[in-house]
Tab-separated table of C-alpha atoms in Angstrom:
chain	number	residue	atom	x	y	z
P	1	UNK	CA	113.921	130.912	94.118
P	2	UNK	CA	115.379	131.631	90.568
P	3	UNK	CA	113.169	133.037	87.593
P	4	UNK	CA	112.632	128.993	86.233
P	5	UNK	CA	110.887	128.443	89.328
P	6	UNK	CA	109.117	131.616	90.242
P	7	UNK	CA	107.686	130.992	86.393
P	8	UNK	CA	107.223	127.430	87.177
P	9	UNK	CA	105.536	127.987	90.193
P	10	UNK	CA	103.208	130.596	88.940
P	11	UNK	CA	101.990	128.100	86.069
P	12	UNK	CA	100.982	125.262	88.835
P	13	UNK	CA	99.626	127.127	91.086
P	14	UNK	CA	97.113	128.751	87.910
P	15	UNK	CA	97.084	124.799	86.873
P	16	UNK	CA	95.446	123.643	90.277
P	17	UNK	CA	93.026	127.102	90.852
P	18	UNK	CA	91.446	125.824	87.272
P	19	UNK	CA	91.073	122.607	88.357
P	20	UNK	CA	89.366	123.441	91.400
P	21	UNK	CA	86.919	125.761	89.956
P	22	UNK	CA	85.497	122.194	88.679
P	23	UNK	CA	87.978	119.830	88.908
P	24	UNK	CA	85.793	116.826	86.789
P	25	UNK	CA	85.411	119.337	83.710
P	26	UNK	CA	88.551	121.419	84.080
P	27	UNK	CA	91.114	118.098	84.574
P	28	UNK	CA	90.619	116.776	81.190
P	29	UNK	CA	90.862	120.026	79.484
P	30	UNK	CA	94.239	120.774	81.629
P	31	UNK	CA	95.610	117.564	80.054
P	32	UNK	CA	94.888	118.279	76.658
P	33	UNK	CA	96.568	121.519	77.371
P	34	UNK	CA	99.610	119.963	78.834
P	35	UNK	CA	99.810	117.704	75.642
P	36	UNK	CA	99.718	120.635	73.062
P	37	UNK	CA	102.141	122.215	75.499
P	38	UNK	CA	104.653	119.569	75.730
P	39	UNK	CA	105.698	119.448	72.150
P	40	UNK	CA	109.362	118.165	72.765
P	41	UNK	CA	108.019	115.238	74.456
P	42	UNK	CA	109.749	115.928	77.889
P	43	UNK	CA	106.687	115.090	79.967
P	44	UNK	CA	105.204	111.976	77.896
P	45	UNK	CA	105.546	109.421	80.466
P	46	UNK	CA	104.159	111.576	82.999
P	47	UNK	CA	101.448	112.964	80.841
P	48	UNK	CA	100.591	109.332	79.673
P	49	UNK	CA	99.997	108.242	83.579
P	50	UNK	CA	98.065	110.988	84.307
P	51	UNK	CA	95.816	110.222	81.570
P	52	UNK	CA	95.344	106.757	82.341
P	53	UNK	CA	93.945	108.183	85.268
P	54	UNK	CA	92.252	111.276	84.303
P	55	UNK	CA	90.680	109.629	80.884
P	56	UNK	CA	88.772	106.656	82.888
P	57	UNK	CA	86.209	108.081	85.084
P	58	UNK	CA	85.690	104.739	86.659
P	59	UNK	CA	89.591	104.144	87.215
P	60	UNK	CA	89.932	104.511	91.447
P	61	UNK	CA	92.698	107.184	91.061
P	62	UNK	CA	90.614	109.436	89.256
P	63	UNK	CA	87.641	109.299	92.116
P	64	UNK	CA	90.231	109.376	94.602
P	65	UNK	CA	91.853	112.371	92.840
P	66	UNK	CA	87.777	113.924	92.901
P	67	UNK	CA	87.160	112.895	96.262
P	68	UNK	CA	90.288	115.631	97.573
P	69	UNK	CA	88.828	118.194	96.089
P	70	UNK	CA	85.504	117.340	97.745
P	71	UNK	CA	86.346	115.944	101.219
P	72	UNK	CA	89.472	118.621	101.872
P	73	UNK	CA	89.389	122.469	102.618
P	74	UNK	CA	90.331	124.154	99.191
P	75	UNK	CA	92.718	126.177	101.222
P	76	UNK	CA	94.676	123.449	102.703
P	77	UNK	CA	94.504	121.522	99.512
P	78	UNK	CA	96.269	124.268	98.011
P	79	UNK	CA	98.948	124.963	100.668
P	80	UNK	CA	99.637	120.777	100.231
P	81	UNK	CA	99.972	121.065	96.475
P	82	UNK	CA	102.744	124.094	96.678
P	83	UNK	CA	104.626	122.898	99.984
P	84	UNK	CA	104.615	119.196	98.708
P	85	UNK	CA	104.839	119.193	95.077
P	86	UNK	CA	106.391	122.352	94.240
P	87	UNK	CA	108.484	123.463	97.136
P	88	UNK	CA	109.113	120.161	98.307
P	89	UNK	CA	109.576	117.785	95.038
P	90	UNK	CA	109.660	119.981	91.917
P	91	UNK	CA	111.829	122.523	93.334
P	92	UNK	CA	113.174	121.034	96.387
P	93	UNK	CA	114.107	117.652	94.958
P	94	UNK	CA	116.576	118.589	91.979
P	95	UNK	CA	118.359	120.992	94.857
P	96	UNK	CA	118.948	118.469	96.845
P	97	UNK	CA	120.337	115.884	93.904
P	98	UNK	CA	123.105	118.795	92.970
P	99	UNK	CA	123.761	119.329	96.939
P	100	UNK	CA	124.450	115.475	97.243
P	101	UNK	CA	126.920	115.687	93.964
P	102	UNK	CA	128.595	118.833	94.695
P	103	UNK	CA	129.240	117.452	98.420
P	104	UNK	CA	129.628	114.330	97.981
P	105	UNK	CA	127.238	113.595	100.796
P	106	UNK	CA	123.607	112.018	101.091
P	107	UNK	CA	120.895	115.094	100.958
P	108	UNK	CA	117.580	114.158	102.631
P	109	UNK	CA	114.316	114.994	100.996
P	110	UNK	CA	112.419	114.573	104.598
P	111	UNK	CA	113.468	114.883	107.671
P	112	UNK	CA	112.085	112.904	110.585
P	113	UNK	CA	112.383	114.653	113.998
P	114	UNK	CA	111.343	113.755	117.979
P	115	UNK	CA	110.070	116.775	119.600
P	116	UNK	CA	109.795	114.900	122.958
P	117	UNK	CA	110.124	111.026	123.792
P	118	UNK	CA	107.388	111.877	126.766
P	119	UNK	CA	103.996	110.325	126.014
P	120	UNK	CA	100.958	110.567	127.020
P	121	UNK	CA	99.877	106.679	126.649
P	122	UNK	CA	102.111	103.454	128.087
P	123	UNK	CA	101.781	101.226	124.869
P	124	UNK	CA	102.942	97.348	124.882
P	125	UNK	CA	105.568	97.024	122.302
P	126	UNK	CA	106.379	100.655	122.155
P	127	UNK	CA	110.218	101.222	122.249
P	128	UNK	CA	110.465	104.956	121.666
P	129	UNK	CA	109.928	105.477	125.799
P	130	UNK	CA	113.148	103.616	126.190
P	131	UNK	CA	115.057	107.360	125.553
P	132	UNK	CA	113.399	108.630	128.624
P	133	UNK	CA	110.382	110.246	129.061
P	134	UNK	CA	112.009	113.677	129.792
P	135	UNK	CA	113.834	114.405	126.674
P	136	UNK	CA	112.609	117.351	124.509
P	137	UNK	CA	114.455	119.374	121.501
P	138	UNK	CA	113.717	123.308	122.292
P	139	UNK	CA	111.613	125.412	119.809
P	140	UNK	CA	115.116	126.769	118.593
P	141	UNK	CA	116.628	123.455	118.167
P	142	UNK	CA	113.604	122.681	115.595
P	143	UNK	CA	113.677	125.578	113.883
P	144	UNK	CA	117.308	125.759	113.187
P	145	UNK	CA	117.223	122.040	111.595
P	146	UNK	CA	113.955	122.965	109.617
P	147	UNK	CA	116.574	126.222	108.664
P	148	UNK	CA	118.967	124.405	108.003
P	149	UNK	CA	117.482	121.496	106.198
P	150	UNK	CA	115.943	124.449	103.517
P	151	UNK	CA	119.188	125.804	102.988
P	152	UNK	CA	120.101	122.348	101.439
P	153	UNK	CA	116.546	121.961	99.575
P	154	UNK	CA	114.325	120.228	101.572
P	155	UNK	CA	111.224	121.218	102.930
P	156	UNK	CA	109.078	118.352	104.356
P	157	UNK	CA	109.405	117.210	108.005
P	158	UNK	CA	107.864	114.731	109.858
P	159	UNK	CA	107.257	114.281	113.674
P	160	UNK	CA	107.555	111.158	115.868
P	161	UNK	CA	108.469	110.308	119.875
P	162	UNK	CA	107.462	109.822	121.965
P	163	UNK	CA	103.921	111.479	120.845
P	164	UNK	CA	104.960	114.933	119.122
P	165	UNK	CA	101.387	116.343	120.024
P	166	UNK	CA	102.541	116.639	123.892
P	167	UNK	CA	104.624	119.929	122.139
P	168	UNK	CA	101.543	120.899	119.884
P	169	UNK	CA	101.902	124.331	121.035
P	170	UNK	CA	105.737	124.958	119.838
P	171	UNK	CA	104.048	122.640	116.539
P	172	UNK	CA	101.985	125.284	115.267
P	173	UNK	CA	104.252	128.241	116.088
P	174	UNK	CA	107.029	125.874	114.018
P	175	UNK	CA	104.091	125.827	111.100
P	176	UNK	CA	103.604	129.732	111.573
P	177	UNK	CA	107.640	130.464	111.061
P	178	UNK	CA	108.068	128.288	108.092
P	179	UNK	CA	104.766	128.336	105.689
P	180	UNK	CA	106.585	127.198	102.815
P	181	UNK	CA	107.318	123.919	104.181
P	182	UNK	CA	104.975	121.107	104.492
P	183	UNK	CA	104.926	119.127	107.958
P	184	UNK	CA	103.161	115.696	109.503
P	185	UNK	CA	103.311	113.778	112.314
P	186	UNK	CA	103.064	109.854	112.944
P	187	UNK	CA	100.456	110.608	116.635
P	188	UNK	CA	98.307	108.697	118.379
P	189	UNK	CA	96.034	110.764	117.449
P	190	UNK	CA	94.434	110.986	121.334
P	191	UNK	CA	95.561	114.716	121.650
P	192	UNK	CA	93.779	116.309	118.689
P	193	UNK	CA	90.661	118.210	119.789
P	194	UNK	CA	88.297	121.214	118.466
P	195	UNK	CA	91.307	123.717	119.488
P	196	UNK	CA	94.170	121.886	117.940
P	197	UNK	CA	91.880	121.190	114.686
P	198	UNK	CA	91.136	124.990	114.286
P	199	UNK	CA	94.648	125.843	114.326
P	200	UNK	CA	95.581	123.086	111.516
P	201	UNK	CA	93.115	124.764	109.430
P	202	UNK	CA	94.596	128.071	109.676
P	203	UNK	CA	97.999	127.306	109.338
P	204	UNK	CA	97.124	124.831	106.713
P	205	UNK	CA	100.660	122.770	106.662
P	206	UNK	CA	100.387	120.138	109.351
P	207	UNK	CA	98.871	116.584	108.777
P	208	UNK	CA	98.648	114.044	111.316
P	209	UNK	CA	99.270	110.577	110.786
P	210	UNK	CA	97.274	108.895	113.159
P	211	UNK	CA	98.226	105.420	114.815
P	212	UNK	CA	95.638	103.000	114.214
P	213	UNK	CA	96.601	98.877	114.226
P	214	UNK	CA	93.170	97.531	114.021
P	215	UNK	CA	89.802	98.218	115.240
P	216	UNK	CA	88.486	98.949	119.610
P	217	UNK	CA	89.874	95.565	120.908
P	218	UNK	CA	93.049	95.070	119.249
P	219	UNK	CA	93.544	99.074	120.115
P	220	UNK	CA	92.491	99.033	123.885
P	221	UNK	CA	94.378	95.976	124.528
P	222	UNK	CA	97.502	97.582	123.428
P	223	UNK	CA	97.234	101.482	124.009
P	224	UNK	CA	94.563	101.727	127.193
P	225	UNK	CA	91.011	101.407	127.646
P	226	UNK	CA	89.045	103.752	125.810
P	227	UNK	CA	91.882	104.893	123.549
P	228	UNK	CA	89.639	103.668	120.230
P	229	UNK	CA	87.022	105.753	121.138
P	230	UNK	CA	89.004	108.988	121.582
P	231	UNK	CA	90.730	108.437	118.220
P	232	UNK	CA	87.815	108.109	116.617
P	233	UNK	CA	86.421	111.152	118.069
P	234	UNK	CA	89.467	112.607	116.608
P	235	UNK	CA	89.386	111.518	113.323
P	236	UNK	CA	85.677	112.380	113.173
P	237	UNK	CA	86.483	116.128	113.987
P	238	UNK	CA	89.372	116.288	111.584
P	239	UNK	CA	86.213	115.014	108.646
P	240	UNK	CA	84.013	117.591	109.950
P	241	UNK	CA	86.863	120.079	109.421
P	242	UNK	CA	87.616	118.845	105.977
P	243	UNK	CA	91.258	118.715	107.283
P	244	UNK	CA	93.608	115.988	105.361
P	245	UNK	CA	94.617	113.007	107.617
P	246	UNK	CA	96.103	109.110	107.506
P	247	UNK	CA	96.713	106.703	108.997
P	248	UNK	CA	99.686	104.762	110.336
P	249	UNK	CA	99.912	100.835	111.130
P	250	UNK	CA	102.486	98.541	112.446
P	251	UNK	CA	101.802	95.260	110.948
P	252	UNK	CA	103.003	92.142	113.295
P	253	UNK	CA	102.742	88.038	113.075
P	254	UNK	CA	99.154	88.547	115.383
P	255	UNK	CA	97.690	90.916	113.543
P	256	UNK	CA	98.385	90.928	110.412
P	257	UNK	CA	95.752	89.022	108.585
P	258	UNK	CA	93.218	92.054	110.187
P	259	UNK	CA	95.652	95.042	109.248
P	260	UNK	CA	95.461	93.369	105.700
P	261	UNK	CA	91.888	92.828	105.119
P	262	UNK	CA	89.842	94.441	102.613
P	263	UNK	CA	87.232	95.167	105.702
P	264	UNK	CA	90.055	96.700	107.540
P	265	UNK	CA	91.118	99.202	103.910
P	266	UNK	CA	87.092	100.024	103.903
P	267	UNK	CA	87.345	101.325	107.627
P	268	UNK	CA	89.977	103.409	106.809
P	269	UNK	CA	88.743	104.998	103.902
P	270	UNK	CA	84.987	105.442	106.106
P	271	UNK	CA	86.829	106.942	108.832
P	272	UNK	CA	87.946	109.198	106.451
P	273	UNK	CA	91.811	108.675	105.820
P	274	UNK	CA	93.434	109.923	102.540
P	275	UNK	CA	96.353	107.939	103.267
P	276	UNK	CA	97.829	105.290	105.205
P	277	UNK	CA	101.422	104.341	105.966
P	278	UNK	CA	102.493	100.951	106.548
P	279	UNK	CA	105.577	99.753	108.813
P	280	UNK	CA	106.038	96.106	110.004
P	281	UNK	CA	107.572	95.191	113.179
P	282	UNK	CA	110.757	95.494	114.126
P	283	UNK	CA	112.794	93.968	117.381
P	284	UNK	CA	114.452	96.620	117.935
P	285	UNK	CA	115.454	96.955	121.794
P	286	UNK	CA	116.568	94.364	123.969
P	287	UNK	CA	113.138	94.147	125.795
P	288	UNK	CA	111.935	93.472	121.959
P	289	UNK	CA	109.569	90.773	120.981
P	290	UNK	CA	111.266	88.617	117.748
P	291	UNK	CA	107.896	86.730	118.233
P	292	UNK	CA	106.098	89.906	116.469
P	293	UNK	CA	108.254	89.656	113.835
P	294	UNK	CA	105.729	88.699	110.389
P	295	UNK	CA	107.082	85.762	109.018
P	296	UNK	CA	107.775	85.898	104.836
P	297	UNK	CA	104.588	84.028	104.432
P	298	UNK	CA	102.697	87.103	106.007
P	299	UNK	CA	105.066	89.718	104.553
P	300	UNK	CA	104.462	88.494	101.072
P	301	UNK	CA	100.694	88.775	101.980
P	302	UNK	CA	100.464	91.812	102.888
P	303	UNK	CA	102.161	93.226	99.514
P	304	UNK	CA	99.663	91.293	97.430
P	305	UNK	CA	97.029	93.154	99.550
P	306	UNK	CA	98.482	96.022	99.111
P	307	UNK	CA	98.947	96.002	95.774
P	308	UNK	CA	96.015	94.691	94.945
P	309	UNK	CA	94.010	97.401	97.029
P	310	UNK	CA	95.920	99.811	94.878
P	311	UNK	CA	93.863	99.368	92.250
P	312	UNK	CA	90.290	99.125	94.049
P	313	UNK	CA	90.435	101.244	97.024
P	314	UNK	CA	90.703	105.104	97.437
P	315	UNK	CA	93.188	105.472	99.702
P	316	UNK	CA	96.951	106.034	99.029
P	317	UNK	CA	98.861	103.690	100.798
P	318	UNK	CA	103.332	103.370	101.295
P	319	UNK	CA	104.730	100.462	102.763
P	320	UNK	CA	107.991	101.141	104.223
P	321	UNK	CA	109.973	98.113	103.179
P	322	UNK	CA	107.933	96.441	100.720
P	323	UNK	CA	107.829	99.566	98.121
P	324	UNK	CA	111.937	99.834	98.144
P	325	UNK	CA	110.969	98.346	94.314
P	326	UNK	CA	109.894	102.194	93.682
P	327	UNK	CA	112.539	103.827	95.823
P	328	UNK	CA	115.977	102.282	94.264
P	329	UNK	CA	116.503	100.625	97.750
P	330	UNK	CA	116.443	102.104	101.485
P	331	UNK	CA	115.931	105.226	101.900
P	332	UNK	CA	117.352	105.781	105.126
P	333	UNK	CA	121.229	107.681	105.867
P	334	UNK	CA	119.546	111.125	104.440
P	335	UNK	CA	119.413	108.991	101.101
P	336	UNK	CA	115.764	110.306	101.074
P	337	UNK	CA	115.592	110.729	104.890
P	338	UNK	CA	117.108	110.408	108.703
P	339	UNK	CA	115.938	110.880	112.178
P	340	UNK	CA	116.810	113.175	115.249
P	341	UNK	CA	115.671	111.509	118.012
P	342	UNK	CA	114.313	113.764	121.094
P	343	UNK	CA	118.463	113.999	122.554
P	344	UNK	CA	119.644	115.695	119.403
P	345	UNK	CA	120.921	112.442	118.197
P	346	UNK	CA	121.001	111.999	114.358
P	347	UNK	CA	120.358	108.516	113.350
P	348	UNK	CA	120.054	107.261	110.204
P	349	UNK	CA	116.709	105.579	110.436
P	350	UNK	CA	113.786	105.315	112.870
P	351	UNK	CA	114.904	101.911	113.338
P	352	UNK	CA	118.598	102.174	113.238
P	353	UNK	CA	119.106	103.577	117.243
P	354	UNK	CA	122.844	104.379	116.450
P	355	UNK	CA	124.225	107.845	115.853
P	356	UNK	CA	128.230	109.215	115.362
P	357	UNK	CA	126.578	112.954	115.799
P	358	UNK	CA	124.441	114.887	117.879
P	359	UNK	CA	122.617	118.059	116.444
P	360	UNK	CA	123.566	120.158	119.443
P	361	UNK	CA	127.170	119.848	118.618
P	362	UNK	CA	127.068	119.484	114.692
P	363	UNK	CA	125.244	121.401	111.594
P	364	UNK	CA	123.352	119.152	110.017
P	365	UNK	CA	125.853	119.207	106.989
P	366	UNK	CA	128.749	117.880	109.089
P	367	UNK	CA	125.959	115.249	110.706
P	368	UNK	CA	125.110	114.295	107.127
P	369	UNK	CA	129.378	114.160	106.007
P	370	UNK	CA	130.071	111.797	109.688
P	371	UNK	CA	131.589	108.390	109.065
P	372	UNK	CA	127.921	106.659	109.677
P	373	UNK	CA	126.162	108.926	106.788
P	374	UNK	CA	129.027	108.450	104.883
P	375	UNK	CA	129.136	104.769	105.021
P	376	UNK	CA	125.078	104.553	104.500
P	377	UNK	CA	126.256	106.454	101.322
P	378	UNK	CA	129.223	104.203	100.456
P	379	UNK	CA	126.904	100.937	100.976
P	380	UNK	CA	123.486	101.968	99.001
P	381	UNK	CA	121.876	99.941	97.623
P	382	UNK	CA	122.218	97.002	99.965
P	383	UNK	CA	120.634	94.167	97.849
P	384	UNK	CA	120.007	94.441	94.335
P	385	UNK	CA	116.529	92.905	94.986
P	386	UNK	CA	115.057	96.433	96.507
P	387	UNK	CA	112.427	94.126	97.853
P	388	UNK	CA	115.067	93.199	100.116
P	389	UNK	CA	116.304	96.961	101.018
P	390	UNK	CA	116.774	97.547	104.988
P	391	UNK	CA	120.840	97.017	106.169
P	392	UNK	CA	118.920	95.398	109.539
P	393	UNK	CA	115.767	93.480	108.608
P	394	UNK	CA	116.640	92.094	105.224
P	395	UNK	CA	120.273	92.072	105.180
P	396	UNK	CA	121.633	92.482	108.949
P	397	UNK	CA	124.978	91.599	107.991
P	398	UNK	CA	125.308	95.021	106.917
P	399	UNK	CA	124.606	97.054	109.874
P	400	UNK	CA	127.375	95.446	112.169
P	401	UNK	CA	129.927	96.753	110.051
P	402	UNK	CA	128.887	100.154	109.393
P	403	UNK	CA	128.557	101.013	113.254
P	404	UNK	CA	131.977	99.640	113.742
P	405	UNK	CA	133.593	101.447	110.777
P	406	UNK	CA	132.339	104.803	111.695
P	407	UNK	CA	132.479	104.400	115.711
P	408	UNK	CA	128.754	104.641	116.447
P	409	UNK	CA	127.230	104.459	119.882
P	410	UNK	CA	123.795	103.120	120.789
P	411	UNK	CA	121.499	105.872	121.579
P	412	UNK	CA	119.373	103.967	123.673
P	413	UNK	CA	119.910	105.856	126.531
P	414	UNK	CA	118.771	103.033	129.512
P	415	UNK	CA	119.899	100.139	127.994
P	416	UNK	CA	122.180	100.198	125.246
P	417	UNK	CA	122.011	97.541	122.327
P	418	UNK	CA	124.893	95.606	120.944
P	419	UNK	CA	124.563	96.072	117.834
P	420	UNK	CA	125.413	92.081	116.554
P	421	UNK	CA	123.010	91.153	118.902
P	422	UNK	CA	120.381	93.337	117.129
P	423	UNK	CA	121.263	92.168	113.727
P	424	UNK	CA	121.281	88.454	115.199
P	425	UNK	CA	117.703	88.742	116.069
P	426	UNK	CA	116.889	89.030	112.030
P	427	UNK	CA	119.044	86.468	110.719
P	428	UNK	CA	116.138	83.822	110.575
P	429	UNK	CA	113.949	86.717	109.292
P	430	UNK	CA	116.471	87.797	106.559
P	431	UNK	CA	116.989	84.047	105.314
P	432	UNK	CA	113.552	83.139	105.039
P	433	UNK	CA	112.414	86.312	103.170
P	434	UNK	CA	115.318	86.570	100.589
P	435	UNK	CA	113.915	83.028	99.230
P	436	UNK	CA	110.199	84.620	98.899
P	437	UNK	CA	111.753	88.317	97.766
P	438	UNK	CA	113.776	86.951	94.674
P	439	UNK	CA	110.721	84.493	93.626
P	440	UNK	CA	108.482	87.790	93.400
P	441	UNK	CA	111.428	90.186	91.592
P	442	UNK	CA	111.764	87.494	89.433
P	443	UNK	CA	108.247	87.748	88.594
P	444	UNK	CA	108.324	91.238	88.475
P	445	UNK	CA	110.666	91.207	85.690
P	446	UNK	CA	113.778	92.456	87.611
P	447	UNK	CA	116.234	89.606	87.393
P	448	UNK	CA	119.106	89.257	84.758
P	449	UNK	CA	117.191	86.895	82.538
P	450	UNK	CA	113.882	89.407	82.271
P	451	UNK	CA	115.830	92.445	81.461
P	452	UNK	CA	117.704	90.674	78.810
């Protein structure tokens, strides 16, 4: 860390200790300090959303910004706002953008990562068992890619599987080594107990995002009997704790009316969720279901809802596809992130089961400069309508060709997956949501004729 951002650093952290001393006194006076501060004008837009917030005490972002400071552990709160804002964005982020010039190579600001692919339910639907149930990455492995990964400027990691709380042990010990980094984990949340809760509040860098697609039936019927329950037991011990949690949901054509209701947003926020993460269904395997698949009538529903609820419920909320309006386009080839599955296999999406490099034989530089990164690169943005970002789901033309060009092999490791018979499967999908997709851009003021 230079002088800059030690000086940098030391001013935010100052910044959020005064606003937690009384953060609905102390947050207006920080802003008029930031104002007087920022004479050049640097910060104005910035400074003018945060008071939009900050200067309407009956705006939702300003009780939801309150409601942190009341409902989280002041310790953890703090270790969020350094890992994630400072080490993570402010410092991490403008790294990573000279990396990605000077290298000519996509630089990831999160890294998503399968300790295991074992599990300890048997979910319908669930395609990350189709690695094998026997596949881990060693403590080492982890914490060289988390070493690496720093050395090129980024500093939040996310776990998947497989269910990455089967390794909670070598989790911790990974949040131990590396305090300056801020880590999560998309669980099903059945594995978090007293124990496991105690140790998230003393290493203060680990939140769960916990798998939740509706309420006991819809659950039980696809994770197990009696799997609502124990979530619930474990989100009600995480409250208790004051420890920071979300939730995660897979939104298909029979449930998606529920997953988008405003009674479903209000369970959420009781149960006590800060955030929740939003993914749709993919077919991605052959044993996949295209049936699941939302159609664009349902897709464009659930990012009114979303929207909407922006602006009325306390609860942050991403949706993968739907927000590529705020992130330029996918995010996926270490653009902004990339997956290791639980073989070593680098892969440039969650979704995207195709790899040129394995992190046992590669650094992750050379992973991130193979043909398949490269062409991610080469090929971003894929639509100009970012509502219409992913190479597969919204334009699966693309995929065929970048698997081919770089060599890629499927890295489903039981039954491999032609790739043009993947991309076939969202043609119809594709087609039928491009119409819907340009009508809203349109609206949004993105097209030619509304930026002339």
């Amino acid at each position: 860390m230079n002088l800059k951002e030690k000086a940098s650093t030391y001013v935010l952290e100052k910044a959020f200790s005064y606003i937690a001393g009384n953060p609905k006194e102390n947050l207006p006076k920080l802003m008029k300090w930031a104002d007087d501060f920022d004479i050049a004008g640097n910060w104005k837009s910035q400074r003018e959303l945060f008071h939009s917030i900050v200067d309407d005490t009956e705006n939702t972002w300003y009780n939801y910004i309150l409601s942190l400071f009341k409902d989280i552990d002041s310790k953890i709160l703090q270790a969020t706002f350094q890992n994630f804002l400072i080490n993570a964005s402010m410092i991490g982020y403008p790294k990573q953008r000279k990396m990605e010039e000077n290298l000519d190579c996509n630089i990831p600001w999160a890294i998503l990562m399968d300790p295991t692919s074992a599990c300890n339910l048997k979910c319908t639907g669930c395609w990350a068992a189709e690695y094998g149930n026997k596949l881990n990455m060693t403590y080492e492995e982890l914490d060289s890619i988390i070493n690496q990964a720093n050395e090129l400027g980024t500093y939040f990691f996310l776990y998947s599987g497989g269910e990455p709380l089967v390794r909670k042990a070598d989790l911790i010990r990974l949040c131990e080594a590396h305090p300056g980094c801020q880590f999560a984990a998309f669980t099903n949340g059945t594995l978090i107990d007293e124990t496991f809760a105690d140790d998230m509040l003393r290493v203060k860098n680990f939140i769960p995002a916990i798998s939740v697609e509706g309420f006991e039936s819809d659950t039980d019927f696809r994770r197990g009997n009696g799997t609502f329950r124990k979530v619930e037991k474990a989100m009600r011990i995480l409250k208790e704790k004051k420890l920071p949690f979300g939730i995660s949901c897979c939104y298909t054509s029979k449930n998606v009316d529920m997953i988008g209701s405003e009674e479903y947003f209000d369970q959420m926020i009781a149960w006590g969720a800060k955030f929740c993460w939003f993914f749709t269904y993919m077919p991605v395997g052959n044993e996949a279901v295209p049936e699941l698949m939302v159609t664009s009538e349902q897709r464009e529903f659930m990012y009114h809802q979303i929207h909407t609820f922006r602006e009325t419920k306390p609860i942050f909320t991403l949706d993968f596809w739907n927000d590529g309006e705020y992130s330029g386009g996918c995010l996926a080839g270490g653009r902004r992130y990339l997956h290791i599955n639980a073989n070593g296999d680098m892969e440039p999406c969650a979704f995207i089961h195709y790899s040129d490099s394995n992190i046992r034989e590669k650094t992750l530089l050379e992973a991130l400069q193979s043909p398949l990164f490269k062409a991610y690169r080469k090929n971003q943005p894929f639509n100009e309508n970012h509502l219409r970002p992913c190479p597969l789901l919204d334009n699966p033309e693309e995929l065929p060709g970048m698997v081919e060009e770089s060599g890629a092999h499927s890295t489903d490791l039981q039954n491999p997956e032609n790739v043009h018979n993947l991309a076939a499967k969202c043609h119809n999908a594709a087609d039928n949501w491009a119409v819907t997709a340009d009508k809203i851009w349109e609206c949004s003021g993105h097209c030619d004729m509304c930026t002339k």
